[in-house]
PDB file of C-alpha atoms in Angstrom:
ATOM      1  CA  MET A 154      60.648  62.043 128.886  1.00  0.00           C
ATOM      2  CA  ARG A 155      64.467  63.292 127.932  1.00  0.00           C
ATOM      3  CA  ASP A 156      65.011  66.178 125.767  1.00  0.00           C
ATOM      4  CA  VAL A 157      68.513  66.512 124.437  1.00  0.00           C
ATOM      5  CA  TRP A 158      69.795  69.373 122.412  1.00  0.00           C
ATOM      6  CA  ILE A 159      72.721  68.097 120.472  1.00  0.00           C
ATOM      7  CA  ASP A 160      73.885  71.623 119.590  1.00  0.00           C
ATOM      8  CA  VAL A 161      74.900  72.776 123.023  1.00  0.00           C
ATOM      9  CA  GLY A 162      75.561  68.931 124.906  1.00  0.00           C
ATOM     10  CA  LYS A 163      72.523  70.138 126.857  1.00  0.00           C
ATOM     11  CA  GLN A 164      69.515  67.541 128.261  1.00  0.00           C
ATOM     12  CA  GLN A 165      67.311  67.744 130.361  1.00  0.00           C
ATOM     13  CA  GLU A 166      64.392  65.536 131.842  1.00  0.00           C
ATOM     14  CA  ILE A 167      60.838  65.822 132.123  1.00  0.00           C
ATOM     15  CA  PRO A 168      59.532  64.171 134.992  1.00  0.00           C
ATOM     16  CA  GLU A 169      56.494  62.818 134.399  1.00  0.00           C
ATOM     17  CA  ILE A 170      52.784  62.219 136.980  1.00  0.00           C
ATOM     18  CA  GLY A 171      51.934  58.489 136.686  1.00  0.00           C
ATOM     19  CA  GLU A 172      52.558  55.597 133.653  1.00  0.00           C
ATOM     20  CA  CYS A 173      53.312  57.238 129.954  1.00  0.00           C
ATOM     21  CA  ARG A 174      53.255  54.231 127.241  1.00  0.00           C
ATOM     22  CA  CYS A 175      53.691  54.203 123.310  1.00  0.00           C
ATOM     23  CA  VAL A 176      51.271  51.793 122.186  1.00  0.00           C
ATOM     24  CA  LYS A 177      50.580  50.445 118.316  1.00  0.00           C
ATOM     25  CA  ARG A 178      47.272  52.521 117.312  1.00  0.00           C
ATOM     26  CA  ASN A 179      46.235  48.808 116.570  1.00  0.00           C
ATOM     27  CA  ASP A 180      46.240  47.160 119.330  1.00  0.00           C
ATOM     28  CA  LEU A 181      44.546  49.967 121.372  1.00  0.00           C
ATOM     29  CA  ILE A 182      41.682  49.306 118.804  1.00  0.00           C
ATOM     30  CA  GLU A 183      41.903  45.453 119.561  1.00  0.00           C
ATOM     31  CA  VAL A 184      41.393  45.767 122.386  1.00  0.00           C
ATOM     32  CA  LEU A 185      38.786  48.292 123.214  1.00  0.00           C
ATOM     33  CA  ALA A 186      36.467  46.843 120.704  1.00  0.00           C
ATOM     34  CA  ASP A 187      37.206  43.694 122.628  1.00  0.00           C
ATOM     35  CA  ALA A 188      36.110  44.822 124.949  1.00  0.00           C
ATOM     36  CA  LEU A 189      32.497  46.430 122.799  1.00  0.00           C
ATOM     37  CA  PRO A 190      29.077  43.809 122.594  1.00  0.00           C
ATOM     38  CA  PRO A 191      29.783  42.456 119.492  1.00  0.00           C
ATOM     39  CA  ARG A 192      29.172  44.543 116.223  1.00  0.00           C
ATOM     40  CA  THR A 193      30.050  47.644 117.796  1.00  0.00           C
ATOM     41  CA  VAL A 194      32.768  48.837 115.896  1.00  0.00           C
ATOM     42  CA  ARG A 195      32.517  49.338 112.094  1.00  0.00           C
ATOM     43  CA  PHE A 196      37.090  48.753 110.893  1.00  0.00           C
ATOM     44  CA  GLY A 197      37.355  50.170 108.029  1.00  0.00           C
ATOM     45  CA  SER A 198      33.695  52.544 107.631  1.00  0.00           C
ATOM     46  CA  GLN A 199      35.770  56.166 106.701  1.00  0.00           C
ATOM     47  CA  ILE A 200      32.748  58.620 106.595  1.00  0.00           C
ATOM     48  CA  VAL A 201      32.373  60.680 103.307  1.00  0.00           C
ATOM     49  CA  SER A 202      29.731  63.256 104.795  1.00  0.00           C
ATOM     50  CA  VAL A 203      26.870  63.964 107.542  1.00  0.00           C
ATOM     51  CA  LYS A 204      23.585  64.324 106.944  1.00  0.00           C
ATOM     52  CA  VAL A 205      20.724  65.635 109.108  1.00  0.00           C
ATOM     53  CA  ASP A 206      16.877  63.548 108.082  1.00  0.00           C
ATOM     54  CA  LYS A 207      14.379  65.901 107.505  1.00  0.00           C
ATOM     55  CA  GLU A 208      11.977  63.164 109.039  1.00  0.00           C
ATOM     56  CA  ASN A 209      14.019  62.943 112.457  1.00  0.00           C
ATOM     57  CA  SER A 210      16.635  65.158 112.678  1.00  0.00           C
ATOM     58  CA  PHE A 211      18.970  62.059 113.343  1.00  0.00           C
ATOM     59  CA  PRO A 212      22.528  62.319 111.750  1.00  0.00           C
ATOM     60  CA  THR A 213      22.495  60.188 108.865  1.00  0.00           C
ATOM     61  CA  LEU A 214      26.364  58.977 108.317  1.00  0.00           C
ATOM     62  CA  GLN A 215      27.331  58.532 104.750  1.00  0.00           C
ATOM     63  CA  LEU A 216      30.361  55.911 104.025  1.00  0.00           C
ATOM     64  CA  TYR A 217      32.327  55.181 101.158  1.00  0.00           C
ATOM     65  CA  GLY A 218      30.593  51.718  99.624  1.00  0.00           C
ATOM     66  CA  ASP A 219      27.058  53.331  99.238  1.00  0.00           C
ATOM     67  CA  LYS A 220      26.350  52.720 102.429  1.00  0.00           C
ATOM     68  CA  SER A 221      25.090  54.741 105.569  1.00  0.00           C
ATOM     69  CA  ILE A 222      24.298  54.230 109.076  1.00  0.00           C
ATOM     70  CA  GLN A 223      21.278  55.991 110.826  1.00  0.00           C
ATOM     71  CA  ALA A 224      22.442  57.565 114.393  1.00  0.00           C
ATOM     72  CA  LYS A 225      20.584  58.879 117.466  1.00  0.00           C
ATOM     73  CA  VAL A 226      24.068  59.657 119.045  1.00  0.00           C
ATOM     74  CA  LEU A 227      26.763  61.062 116.860  1.00  0.00           C
ATOM     75  CA  ILE A 228      30.498  61.630 118.969  1.00  0.00           C
ATOM     76  CA  GLY A 229      32.738  62.874 116.613  1.00  0.00           C
ATOM     77  CA  CYS A 230      36.479  61.491 117.918  1.00  0.00           C
ATOM     78  CA  ASP A 231      37.480  60.984 113.943  1.00  0.00           C
ATOM     79  CA  GLY A 232      40.797  62.915 114.791  1.00  0.00           C
ATOM     80  CA  SER A 233      42.346  66.490 113.212  1.00  0.00           C
ATOM     81  CA  ARG A 234      40.318  66.213 109.754  1.00  0.00           C
ATOM     82  CA  SER A 235      36.794  65.211 111.101  1.00  0.00           C
ATOM     83  CA  THR A 236      34.237  64.829 109.028  1.00  0.00           C
ATOM     84  CA  VAL A 237      31.655  65.565 112.262  1.00  0.00           C
ATOM     85  CA  ALA A 238      33.814  68.415 112.982  1.00  0.00           C
ATOM     86  CA  ASP A 239      32.492  70.349 110.022  1.00  0.00           C
ATOM     87  CA  PHE A 240      29.453  68.736 109.941  1.00  0.00           C
ATOM     88  CA  LEU A 241      29.069  70.678 112.906  1.00  0.00           C
ATOM     89  CA  GLY A 242      30.823  74.120 111.766  1.00  0.00           C
ATOM     90  CA  LEU A 243      34.215  74.164 113.512  1.00  0.00           C
ATOM     91  CA  LYS A 244      36.657  76.756 112.926  1.00  0.00           C
ATOM     92  CA  SER A 245      39.016  74.465 110.063  1.00  0.00           C
ATOM     93  CA  THR A 246      42.147  73.317 111.861  1.00  0.00           C
ATOM     94  CA  LYS A 247      45.429  75.630 111.401  1.00  0.00           C
ATOM     95  CA  MET A 248      48.293  74.122 109.605  1.00  0.00           C
ATOM     96  CA  PHE A 249      52.039  74.610 111.434  1.00  0.00           C
ATOM     97  CA  ALA A 250      54.968  74.815 109.456  1.00  0.00           C
ATOM     98  CA  ILE A 251      56.279  71.100 110.496  1.00  0.00           C
ATOM     99  CA  LEU A 252      56.321  68.122 108.772  1.00  0.00           C
ATOM    100  CA  SER A 253      56.448  65.197 110.678  1.00  0.00           C
ATOM    101  CA  VAL A 254      57.900  61.745 108.809  1.00  0.00           C
ATOM    102  CA  ARG A 255      57.248  58.642 111.327  1.00  0.00           C
ATOM    103  CA  GLY A 256      57.396  55.086 111.542  1.00  0.00           C
ATOM    104  CA  LEU A 257      57.741  51.695 113.347  1.00  0.00           C
ATOM    105  CA  THR A 258      61.404  49.981 114.111  1.00  0.00           C
ATOM    106  CA  SER A 259      61.466  46.392 115.365  1.00  0.00           C
ATOM    107  CA  TYR A 260      64.470  44.655 116.550  1.00  0.00           C
ATOM    108  CA  PRO A 261      64.469  40.742 116.630  1.00  0.00           C
ATOM    109  CA  ASN A 262      67.310  40.425 118.849  1.00  0.00           C
ATOM    110  CA  GLY A 263      66.107  43.102 121.416  1.00  0.00           C
ATOM    111  CA  HIS A 264      67.292  47.375 121.172  1.00  0.00           C
ATOM    112  CA  ALA A 265      69.078  48.713 123.610  1.00  0.00           C
ATOM    113  CA  PHE A 266      67.230  51.987 124.147  1.00  0.00           C
ATOM    114  CA  ASP A 267      66.252  53.209 128.068  1.00  0.00           C
ATOM    115  CA  CYS A 268      62.715  52.850 128.780  1.00  0.00           C
ATOM    116  CA  GLU A 269      61.343  55.808 127.932  1.00  0.00           C
ATOM    117  CA  SER A 270      60.817  59.198 126.034  1.00  0.00           C
ATOM    118  CA  THR A 271      62.485  60.785 124.387  1.00  0.00           C
ATOM    119  CA  ARG A 272      63.946  64.167 122.261  1.00  0.00           C
ATOM    120  CA  MET A 273      66.538  64.774 119.852  1.00  0.00           C
ATOM    121  CA  ARG A 274      67.274  68.426 118.378  1.00  0.00           C
ATOM    122  CA  ARG A 275      70.004  69.772 116.289  1.00  0.00           C
ATOM    123  CA  GLU A 276      68.912  72.773 114.054  1.00  0.00           C
ATOM    124  CA  LYS A 277      65.738  72.917 113.183  1.00  0.00           C
ATOM    125  CA  ILE A 278      65.404  68.830 113.050  1.00  0.00           C
ATOM    126  CA  SER A 279      63.797  66.931 115.799  1.00  0.00           C
ATOM    127  CA  VAL A 280      63.741  63.458 116.804  1.00  0.00           C
ATOM    128  CA  GLY A 281      62.066  61.736 118.863  1.00  0.00           C
ATOM    129  CA  ARG A 282      61.911  57.546 119.951  1.00  0.00           C
ATOM    130  CA  ALA A 283      59.182  55.769 122.521  1.00  0.00           C
ATOM    131  CA  PRO A 284      59.961  52.020 123.087  1.00  0.00           C
ATOM    132  CA  ILE A 285      56.897  50.461 122.736  1.00  0.00           C
ATOM    133  CA  THR A 286      58.238  46.620 123.747  1.00  0.00           C
ATOM    134  CA  ASP A 287      61.966  45.547 123.562  1.00  0.00           C
ATOM    135  CA  LYS A 288      61.940  44.525 120.417  1.00  0.00           C
ATOM    136  CA  LEU A 289      59.682  47.683 118.695  1.00  0.00           C
ATOM    137  CA  VAL A 290      60.304  51.079 118.382  1.00  0.00           C
ATOM    138  CA  TYR A 291      58.469  54.551 117.745  1.00  0.00           C
ATOM    139  CA  TRP A 292      59.986  56.744 116.003  1.00  0.00           C
ATOM    140  CA  PHE A 293      59.731  60.424 114.857  1.00  0.00           C
ATOM    141  CA  VAL A 294      61.135  62.851 112.672  1.00  0.00           C
ATOM    142  CA  ALA A 295      59.840  66.437 112.662  1.00  0.00           C
ATOM    143  CA  LEU A 296      61.344  68.968 109.864  1.00  0.00           C
ATOM    144  CA  PRO A 297      60.573  72.228 108.381  1.00  0.00           C
ATOM    145  CA  TRP A 298      58.151  72.734 106.125  1.00  0.00           C
ATOM    146  CA  THR A 299      58.176  75.070 103.045  1.00  0.00           C
ATOM    147  CA  PRO A 300      56.164  75.910  99.847  1.00  0.00           C
ATOM    148  CA  SER A 301      57.596  73.081  98.366  1.00  0.00           C
ATOM    149  CA  ASP A 302      56.502  70.919 100.359  1.00  0.00           C
ATOM    150  CA  GLU A 303      52.812  71.832  99.010  1.00  0.00           C
ATOM    151  CA  ARG A 304      52.202  68.335  97.565  1.00  0.00           C
ATOM    152  CA  LEU A 305      53.357  65.803  99.705  1.00  0.00           C
ATOM    153  CA  THR A 306      54.920  62.161  98.503  1.00  0.00           C
ATOM    154  CA  GLN A 307      52.840  59.234  99.926  1.00  0.00           C
ATOM    155  CA  ASP A 308      55.548  56.881  99.245  1.00  0.00           C
ATOM    156  CA  PRO A 309      56.910  55.499 101.613  1.00  0.00           C
ATOM    157  CA  GLU A 310      61.036  54.381 100.291  1.00  0.00           C
ATOM    158  CA  VAL A 311      60.630  58.251  99.633  1.00  0.00           C
ATOM    159  CA  ILE A 312      59.723  59.139 102.818  1.00  0.00           C
ATOM    160  CA  LYS A 313      62.038  57.085 104.319  1.00  0.00           C
ATOM    161  CA  ARG A 314      64.767  58.547 101.681  1.00  0.00           C
ATOM    162  CA  LEU A 315      63.797  61.542 103.275  1.00  0.00           C
ATOM    163  CA  ALA A 316      64.395  61.461 107.052  1.00  0.00           C
ATOM    164  CA  SER A 317      67.635  59.700 106.662  1.00  0.00           C
ATOM    165  CA  SER A 318      69.005  62.191 104.814  1.00  0.00           C
ATOM    166  CA  LYS A 319      67.385  64.645 107.867  1.00  0.00           C
ATOM    167  CA  VAL A 320      69.544  62.905 110.727  1.00  0.00           C
ATOM    168  CA  SER A 321      72.952  62.573 109.209  1.00  0.00           C
ATOM    169  CA  GLY A 322      73.921  64.804 111.887  1.00  0.00           C
ATOM    170  CA  PHE A 323      72.298  61.986 114.407  1.00  0.00           C
ATOM    171  CA  SER A 324      73.528  59.720 116.294  1.00  0.00           C
ATOM    172  CA  SER A 325      74.358  55.869 114.837  1.00  0.00           C
ATOM    173  CA  ASP A 326      71.590  54.335 116.521  1.00  0.00           C
ATOM    174  CA  VAL A 327      69.295  57.134 115.261  1.00  0.00           C
ATOM    175  CA  ILE A 328      70.466  56.847 111.935  1.00  0.00           C
ATOM    176  CA  GLU A 329      70.128  52.989 111.450  1.00  0.00           C
ATOM    177  CA  MET A 330      66.209  53.408 113.319  1.00  0.00           C
ATOM    178  CA  ILE A 331      65.131  55.441 110.684  1.00  0.00           C
ATOM    179  CA  GLU A 332      67.064  52.876 108.081  1.00  0.00           C
ATOM    180  CA  ARG A 333      65.928  49.989 109.766  1.00  0.00           C
ATOM    181  CA  ALA A 334      61.848  51.480 110.070  1.00  0.00           C
ATOM    182  CA  GLU A 335      59.470  49.080 108.884  1.00  0.00           C
ATOM    183  CA  LEU A 336      58.195  50.169 105.676  1.00  0.00           C
ATOM    184  CA  ASP A 337      54.456  49.979 105.267  1.00  0.00           C
ATOM    185  CA  SER A 338      54.713  52.061 108.969  1.00  0.00           C
ATOM    186  CA  VAL A 339      56.293  55.381 107.370  1.00  0.00           C
ATOM    187  CA  SER A 340      54.138  57.985 106.570  1.00  0.00           C
ATOM    188  CA  LEU A 341      54.660  61.811 105.718  1.00  0.00           C
ATOM    189  CA  THR A 342      52.260  64.627 107.137  1.00  0.00           C
ATOM    190  CA  ARG A 343      52.218  68.076 107.767  1.00  0.00           C
ATOM    191  CA  LEU A 344      50.785  68.714 111.859  1.00  0.00           C
ATOM    192  CA  ARG A 345      47.551  70.586 112.283  1.00  0.00           C
ATOM    193  CA  HIS A 346      45.887  72.183 115.647  1.00  0.00           C
ATOM    194  CA  ARG A 347      42.390  73.020 116.028  1.00  0.00           C
ATOM    195  CA  ALA A 348      42.936  75.283 119.505  1.00  0.00           C
ATOM    196  CA  PRO A 349      40.222  74.183 122.215  1.00  0.00           C
ATOM    197  CA  TRP A 350      39.351  77.775 123.456  1.00  0.00           C
ATOM    198  CA  ASP A 351      38.195  77.700 118.984  1.00  0.00           C
ATOM    199  CA  LEU A 352      35.214  75.667 119.882  1.00  0.00           C
ATOM    200  CA  PRO A 353      32.894  77.426 122.437  1.00  0.00           C
ATOM    201  CA  THR A 354      32.918  80.513 120.229  1.00  0.00           C
ATOM    202  CA  ASP A 355      31.827  78.938 117.285  1.00  0.00           C
ATOM    203  CA  ASP A 356      28.197  78.626 116.343  1.00  0.00           C
ATOM    204  CA  ILE A 357      27.624  75.102 116.203  1.00  0.00           C
ATOM    205  CA  GLN A 358      25.094  73.394 114.404  1.00  0.00           C
ATOM    206  CA  GLU A 359      22.374  72.662 116.373  1.00  0.00           C
ATOM    207  CA  GLY A 360      21.715  68.843 116.096  1.00  0.00           C
ATOM    208  CA  ASP A 361      22.432  64.953 117.848  1.00  0.00           C
ATOM    209  CA  GLY A 362      26.699  65.518 117.377  1.00  0.00           C
ATOM    210  CA  ASP A 363      29.155  66.170 119.468  1.00  0.00           C
ATOM    211  CA  SER A 364      33.038  66.526 118.753  1.00  0.00           C
ATOM    212  CA  GLY A 365      35.874  66.584 121.205  1.00  0.00           C
ATOM    213  CA  TRP A 366      37.505  69.714 121.328  1.00  0.00           C
ATOM    214  CA  ARG A 367      40.609  68.940 119.778  1.00  0.00           C
ATOM    215  CA  CYS A 368      39.751  65.873 117.834  1.00  0.00           C
ATOM    216  CA  ASN A 369      41.420  64.128 119.643  1.00  0.00           C
ATOM    217  CA  ALA A 370      40.881  60.187 117.529  1.00  0.00           C
ATOM    218  CA  CYS A 371      41.400  57.295 119.644  1.00  0.00           C
ATOM    219  CA  ASN A 372      42.048  59.467 122.787  1.00  0.00           C
ATOM    220  CA  GLY A 373      38.129  59.956 123.210  1.00  0.00           C
ATOM    221  CA  SER A 374      37.303  56.835 123.009  1.00  0.00           C
ATOM    222  CA  ILE A 375      39.064  55.120 125.390  1.00  0.00           C
ATOM    223  CA  PRO A 376      37.146  56.700 128.447  1.00  0.00           C
ATOM    224  CA  ARG A 377      33.677  56.102 125.914  1.00  0.00           C
ATOM    225  CA  THR A 378      34.256  52.477 125.544  1.00  0.00           C
ATOM    226  CA  ARG A 379      35.119  52.100 129.446  1.00  0.00           C
ATOM    227  CA  TRP A 380      31.430  53.464 129.755  1.00  0.00           C
ATOM    228  CA  PHE A 381      30.052  51.041 127.234  1.00  0.00           C
ATOM    229  CA  SER A 382      32.086  48.326 128.326  1.00  0.00           C
ATOM    230  CA  SER A 383      30.794  48.728 132.096  1.00  0.00           C
ATOM    231  CA  SER A 384      27.628  49.255 130.835  1.00  0.00           C
ATOM    232  CA  ARG A 385      27.845  45.726 128.455  1.00  0.00           C
ATOM    233  CA  ARG A 386      28.682  44.244 132.102  1.00  0.00           C
ATOM    234  CA  CYS A 387      25.601  45.531 133.966  1.00  0.00           C
ATOM    235  CA  ARG A 388      22.384  43.324 133.063  1.00  0.00           C
ATOM    236  CA  CYS A 389      20.915  46.332 131.364  1.00  0.00           C
ATOM    237  CA  PRO A 390      18.524  45.509 128.125  1.00  0.00           C
ATOM    238  CA  ARG A 391      20.073  46.713 125.328  1.00  0.00           C
ATOM    239  CA  GLN A 392      19.443  49.817 122.882  1.00  0.00           C
ATOM    240  CA  VAL A 393      19.914  49.762 119.119  1.00  0.00           C
ATOM    241  CA  LEU A 394      21.992  53.435 118.791  1.00  0.00           C
ATOM    242  CA  GLY A 395      21.733  53.385 115.087  1.00  0.00           C
ATOM    243  CA  THR A 396      20.587  50.942 111.868  1.00  0.00           C
ATOM    244  CA  GLU A 397      22.712  49.956 109.429  1.00  0.00           C
ATOM    245  CA  SER A 398      21.571  50.194 104.812  1.00  0.00           C
ATOM    246  CA  LYS A 399      22.474  50.143 101.888  1.00  0.00           C
ATOM    247  CA  SER A 400      21.349  53.066  99.794  1.00  0.00           C
TER     248      SER A 400
END
């Protein structure tokens, strides 16, 4: 990883331990799903709420589309806006005064960037770049949040123009990277954080639930997928951990 301060003409290389890669979330999810038994992963099932069944004390997940899943064990890896964390009664996430524009840029003929994560800073704007392949690059633009940004736009064209206007003082390859971004990959969000030490001090709700300390979404699902995948390879009888019903 490399940090670059454009204002003062300084850069610093941060040594890495082991290997670090940038991957597309969809590709990661598909690889994880392929390692599990059929119908283990359900795509596009957003949780609306979690309630405890009064008869058996098991958590019931209410999904969009009037469907529900009753689970014997519920593990929350659903991000910073975690419905499972709300169910457990964890403290709310803390909002940073930072907005982040993120996106992907495709280079059909290949790009010339080094295979490393780079973070460039100029005044109060930060630009990050990490190649995924020799033809695809992930990037972000971090900028200060103001009260006028309370209602964030979700229009990718507007978001892209915002990012382009903030990188005008950066190098031409950064400007081009933003301008060539794939619209369906562009997003804008305000950064938030849940401190890991908030969990042990909380009076969490009793029940068959668990949530990652940082609500780290995909990160926490990887070791669990490895465990389930290894269980699949053994010749143990499979047990149904949940049942689905339509309300």
